[in-house]
Short mmCIF file of C-alpha atoms in Angstrom, two decimals:
data_model
loop_
_atom_site.label_atom_id
_atom_site.label_comp_id
_atom_site.label_asym_id
_atom_site.label_seq_id
_atom_site.Cartn_x
_atom_site.Cartn_y
_atom_site.Cartn_z
CA PHE A 1 0.00 0.00 0.00
CA ARG A 2 3.06 2.25 0.27
CA ALA A 3 1.78 3.50 3.59
CA GLU A 4 3.97 5.79 5.68
CA ARG A 5 2.58 4.46 8.93
CA CYS A 6 0.33 1.73 10.29
CA ASP A 7 -1.62 2.41 13.48
CA ILE A 8 -2.26 -0.68 15.60
CA TYR A 9 -4.92 -0.47 18.29
CA THR A 10 -4.49 -2.76 21.29
CA ASP A 11 -5.61 -3.06 24.90
CA VAL A 12 -2.61 -0.98 26.07
CA ASP A 13 -1.63 2.60 25.28
CA GLY A 14 1.84 1.84 23.96
CA VAL A 15 5.03 -0.17 24.42
CA TYR A 16 6.35 -0.14 27.98
CA THR A 17 9.83 -0.71 29.37
CA THR A 18 8.39 -3.89 30.90
CA ASP A 19 5.02 -5.25 31.97
CA PRO A 20 3.44 -2.67 34.36
CA ARG A 21 1.87 -5.58 36.23
CA ILE A 22 5.38 -6.64 37.31
CA THR A 23 6.61 -3.20 38.40
CA SER A 24 4.77 0.08 38.81
CA LYS A 25 7.96 1.82 37.63
CA ALA A 26 7.42 0.66 34.04
CA ARG A 27 7.29 3.60 31.61
CA LYS A 28 5.72 4.01 28.19
CA LEU A 29 8.26 4.55 25.42
CA ASP A 30 7.66 7.41 22.98
CA ARG A 31 9.74 5.64 20.32
CA ILE A 32 11.42 2.28 19.91
CA ALA A 33 13.53 0.91 17.05
CA PHE A 34 12.25 -1.92 14.87
CA GLU A 35 15.12 -4.17 15.98
CA GLU A 36 14.39 -3.57 19.65
CA MET A 37 10.68 -4.24 19.19
CA LEU A 38 11.42 -7.39 17.23
CA GLU A 39 13.65 -8.70 20.01
CA LEU A 40 11.15 -7.78 22.74
CA ALA A 41 8.30 -9.44 20.82
CA SER A 42 10.29 -12.63 20.27
CA LEU A 43 11.41 -12.72 23.92
CA GLY A 44 7.96 -12.55 25.46
CA ALA A 45 6.56 -9.02 25.13
CA LYS A 46 3.01 -9.48 23.89
CA VAL A 47 2.15 -5.98 22.63
CA LEU A 48 2.94 -6.81 18.99
CA GLN A 49 3.32 -10.07 17.11
CA THR A 50 6.79 -10.78 15.77
CA ARG A 51 5.52 -11.14 12.19
CA SER A 52 3.96 -7.68 12.14
CA VAL A 53 7.23 -6.10 13.25
CA GLU A 54 9.23 -8.11 10.69
CA LEU A 55 7.01 -6.89 7.85
CA ALA A 56 7.08 -3.28 9.04
CA MET A 57 10.86 -3.41 9.32
CA ARG A 58 11.28 -4.95 5.87
CA TYR A 59 9.09 -2.40 4.12
CA LYS A 60 10.09 0.50 6.40
CA VAL A 61 6.54 1.25 7.47
CA ARG A 62 6.36 2.90 10.88
CA LEU A 63 4.05 1.35 13.42
CA ARG A 64 2.18 3.31 16.05
CA VAL A 65 0.84 1.34 19.01
CA LEU A 66 -2.31 2.94 20.41
CA SER A 67 -5.06 2.14 22.90
CA SER A 68 -8.47 1.09 21.63
CA PHE A 69 -10.04 2.57 24.75
CA GLU A 70 -8.67 6.10 24.70
CA ASP A 71 -8.87 9.21 22.56
CA ASN A 72 -5.51 9.34 20.84
CA ASP A 73 -3.89 12.53 19.59
CA GLU A 74 -0.97 12.71 17.16
CA HIS A 75 1.58 12.21 19.95
CA ALA A 76 -0.14 9.32 21.72
CA GLY A 77 1.13 5.76 21.93
CA THR A 78 4.54 4.45 20.93
CA LEU A 79 6.11 4.86 17.51
CA VAL A 80 8.05 1.84 16.23
CA CYS A 81 10.49 3.16 13.66
CA ASP A 82 13.96 2.95 12.13
CA GLU A 83 16.77 3.60 14.60
CA GLU A 84 17.87 6.55 12.44
CA ASP A 85 14.62 8.29 13.46
CA ILE A 86 15.52 8.12 17.15
CA MET A 87 17.56 11.10 18.33
CA GLU A 88 18.73 9.60 21.64
CA TRP A 89 19.13 5.88 22.15
CA ASN A 90 18.69 4.18 25.49
CA VAL A 91 21.39 1.67 26.33
CA VAL A 92 18.56 -0.63 27.45
CA ALA A 93 15.05 -0.02 26.13
CA GLY A 94 13.21 -2.75 27.97
CA VAL A 95 13.13 -5.94 30.03
CA ALA A 96 11.25 -8.91 28.57
CA PHE A 97 10.38 -12.21 30.18
CA SER A 98 8.86 -15.58 29.42
CA ARG A 99 7.43 -17.85 32.09
CA ASP A 100 6.75 -20.79 29.79
CA GLU A 101 10.27 -22.17 29.49
CA ALA A 102 11.95 -25.48 30.19
CA LYS A 103 15.55 -26.70 30.29
CA MET A 104 16.79 -30.07 29.13
CA THR A 105 20.28 -31.51 29.68
CA LEU A 106 21.82 -34.58 28.11
CA LEU A 107 24.46 -35.82 30.55
CA SER A 108 27.65 -37.53 29.40
CA VAL A 109 27.15 -37.26 25.65
CA ALA A 110 29.94 -38.51 23.40
CA ASP A 111 32.02 -35.46 22.44
CA ARG A 112 32.59 -36.08 18.74
CA PRO A 113 32.14 -34.23 15.45
CA GLY A 114 28.48 -34.06 14.47
CA ILE A 115 27.01 -34.69 17.92
CA ALA A 116 25.21 -31.32 17.97
CA ALA A 117 23.62 -32.07 14.59
CA ALA A 118 22.64 -35.53 15.81
CA ILE A 119 20.84 -33.98 18.80
CA PHE A 120 19.28 -30.86 17.32
CA GLY A 121 18.42 -32.27 13.90
CA PRO A 122 15.72 -34.62 15.24
CA LEU A 123 14.45 -31.84 17.52
CA ALA A 124 14.05 -29.52 14.54
CA ASP A 125 12.35 -32.27 12.52
CA SER A 126 9.89 -32.68 15.40
CA GLY A 127 9.08 -28.96 15.43
CA VAL A 128 10.81 -28.22 18.73
CA ASN A 129 11.87 -24.57 19.06
CA VAL A 130 15.27 -24.79 20.72
CA ASP A 131 16.50 -21.47 22.07
CA MET A 132 19.53 -21.25 24.37
CA ILE A 133 22.28 -23.87 23.97
CA VAL A 134 25.25 -24.56 26.24
CA GLN A 135 27.86 -27.30 25.84
CA ASN A 136 30.09 -27.97 28.83
CA ILE A 137 33.84 -28.51 28.68
CA SER A 138 34.65 -32.02 27.51
CA GLU A 139 36.14 -34.47 29.97
CA ASP A 140 37.30 -37.96 29.03
CA GLY A 141 35.59 -37.65 25.67
CA ARG A 142 32.17 -36.94 27.22
CA THR A 143 30.26 -33.67 27.59
CA ASP A 144 26.91 -32.31 28.79
CA MET A 145 24.57 -30.55 26.35
CA THR A 146 21.95 -28.16 27.75
CA PHE A 147 19.23 -26.28 25.88
CA SER A 148 16.02 -24.39 26.57
CA LEU A 149 12.67 -24.78 24.85
CA PRO A 150 8.98 -23.92 25.36
CA VAL A 151 7.62 -25.94 28.26
CA ASN A 152 4.72 -27.24 26.16
CA GLN A 153 7.21 -28.92 23.78
CA VAL A 154 9.04 -30.98 26.41
CA GLY A 155 7.15 -34.19 25.63
CA ARG A 156 7.82 -33.85 21.91
CA ALA A 157 11.51 -33.15 22.58
CA ARG A 158 11.90 -36.12 24.91
CA LYS A 159 10.34 -38.42 22.31
CA ALA A 160 12.68 -37.16 19.56
CA ILE A 161 15.76 -37.61 21.75
CA ASP A 162 14.68 -41.07 22.93
CA GLU A 163 14.19 -42.15 19.31
CA ALA A 164 17.61 -40.78 18.33
CA LYS A 165 19.18 -42.76 21.17
CA ALA A 166 17.29 -45.93 20.24
CA SER A 167 18.53 -45.66 16.66
CA GLY A 168 22.13 -45.27 17.85
CA ASP A 169 22.56 -41.72 16.55
CA ILE A 170 23.31 -40.39 20.02
CA ASN A 171 24.29 -41.88 23.36
CA TYR A 172 24.03 -40.26 26.78
CA ALA A 173 23.90 -41.31 30.41
CA GLN A 174 20.80 -39.38 31.49
CA LEU A 175 18.25 -36.85 30.23
CA VAL A 176 17.41 -34.25 32.91
CA THR A 177 14.44 -31.91 32.51
CA ASP A 178 13.65 -28.76 34.49
CA GLU A 179 10.20 -27.31 33.79
CA ASP A 180 10.36 -24.66 36.51
CA VAL A 181 12.47 -22.00 34.79
CA ALA A 182 11.88 -18.60 33.19
CA LYS A 183 13.78 -16.46 30.71
CA VAL A 184 14.53 -12.81 31.43
CA SER A 185 16.13 -10.51 28.84
CA VAL A 186 17.36 -6.94 28.54
CA VAL A 187 17.17 -5.34 25.08
CA GLY A 188 18.59 -2.12 23.65
CA ILE A 189 20.36 -0.89 20.52
CA GLY A 190 22.59 1.19 22.78
CA MET A 191 24.41 -2.02 23.73
CA ARG A 192 26.28 -1.79 20.44
CA SER A 193 28.27 1.17 21.69
CA HIS A 194 28.20 0.63 25.45
CA ALA A 195 30.26 -2.09 27.13
CA GLY A 196 29.36 -3.69 30.42
CA VAL A 197 25.62 -4.26 30.06
CA ALA A 198 25.95 -7.99 30.64
CA ALA A 199 28.17 -7.40 33.68
CA GLN A 200 25.60 -4.98 35.14
CA MET A 201 22.85 -7.50 34.54
CA PHE A 202 24.74 -10.35 36.18
CA SER A 203 25.69 -8.18 39.16
CA ALA A 204 22.08 -7.12 39.71
CA LEU A 205 20.93 -10.74 39.72
CA ARG A 206 23.77 -11.72 42.05
CA ASP A 207 22.77 -8.99 44.49
CA GLU A 208 19.26 -10.48 44.63
CA GLY A 209 20.63 -13.98 45.19
CA ILE A 210 19.40 -15.20 41.79
CA ASN A 211 21.41 -17.98 40.16
CA ILE A 212 21.83 -17.98 36.37
CA LYS A 213 21.41 -21.37 34.69
CA VAL A 214 21.99 -20.45 31.02
CA ILE A 215 23.11 -17.27 29.22
CA THR A 216 22.73 -16.20 25.62
CA THR A 217 23.59 -12.90 23.95
CA SER A 218 23.24 -11.05 20.66
CA GLU A 219 24.27 -7.60 19.51
CA ILE A 220 21.36 -5.90 21.26
CA LYS A 221 20.18 -8.37 23.92
CA VAL A 222 21.28 -10.46 26.87
CA SER A 223 19.04 -13.29 28.06
CA VAL A 224 19.32 -15.52 31.11
CA LEU A 225 17.47 -18.61 32.27
CA ILE A 226 16.64 -18.61 35.99
CA ASP A 227 14.33 -20.34 38.45
CA ARG A 228 10.76 -19.28 37.66
CA LYS A 229 10.05 -18.28 41.26
CA TYR A 230 12.58 -15.44 40.93
CA MET A 231 11.30 -14.10 37.61
CA GLU A 232 9.38 -11.09 38.90
CA LEU A 233 12.17 -10.16 41.31
CA ALA A 234 14.68 -10.34 38.44
CA VAL A 235 12.56 -8.11 36.20
CA GLN A 236 12.15 -5.53 38.95
CA ALA A 237 15.86 -5.57 39.82
CA LEU A 238 16.95 -5.17 36.19
CA HIS A 239 14.42 -2.41 35.57
CA ASP A 240 15.90 -0.52 38.52
CA THR A 241 19.52 -1.28 37.61
CA PHE A 242 19.19 0.24 34.14
CA GLY A 243 17.14 3.21 35.34
CA LEU A 244 14.23 2.43 33.04
CA GLU A 245 11.81 4.46 35.16
CA LEU A 246 13.56 7.49 33.64
CA VAL A 247 13.19 6.33 30.03
CA ALA A 248 10.74 8.11 27.76
#
C-alpha cells in the first residue's frame, strides 16, 4: 500500500519498558527501534506479534501502538520506527520475560564431530523450538549438552531424543528436565556502543541472590534462564539497575 505508517490499536496505550503488572515503575516509550521491538516481541513481550514487526521493518513502514479505549492525539502511543529516526538511544530499552520455558540436559554425551547435529536435527524435525544452547567442557571424551525450549514442547523433545538414542545416533547417560524456569532478557540498541551491560545485569541478579542457569547474547540483547520463582524479582531488579523508570 506504500503507507507511511500503520496504526495498531491494542488493549494498552503503547510499548512499555516492561510489563506494568510486574513493576509500577514501568514507563511508556515514545519511540522504539524496529530491531528492539522485534527482540522484545520474540522474547515474550506481547504488545505486537513478531511477524507484524518483521514486515514493518522490511518495508520500512512505521508502526504506532495505540489504545483502543482512549482518545488518541498525534503524539499518543509508541512509535516503532527505524533507529535513524531516534535522536537519543537508550542503552537498554526494555526488560522482557517468558514464564513458559523449560531446560533439558543430556548428561555424558559422546564429544565427537556431528554430535550437535545428531541432537538438534531430530528436535528440529519434530518442530521443537530450541532457544539457548550450552555445551560444557569435555572431559574424558564426554560432555553435557543443555538447551532451553517452550515448556509445552518438552514431551515432543523427549520423544525425539529417545528415538535418536534408540537408533544409535546419540548416546548419553541421562536426560534431565527442568520445567520450573523462566527467561529474562534486557534489550537495547545502545548495547552496540556501550560495554558492560551484561556485567551490570549479572551483578544485579547476584545482588538479589538469583542464580543464572543459562546465558545467551546477541548484539542488542542479553538473556538468562533462571528459576521461575525469581522471575518477577529479576525483572524488577533489572528495571531498577538500568534506570528504566527514567526512560521516555
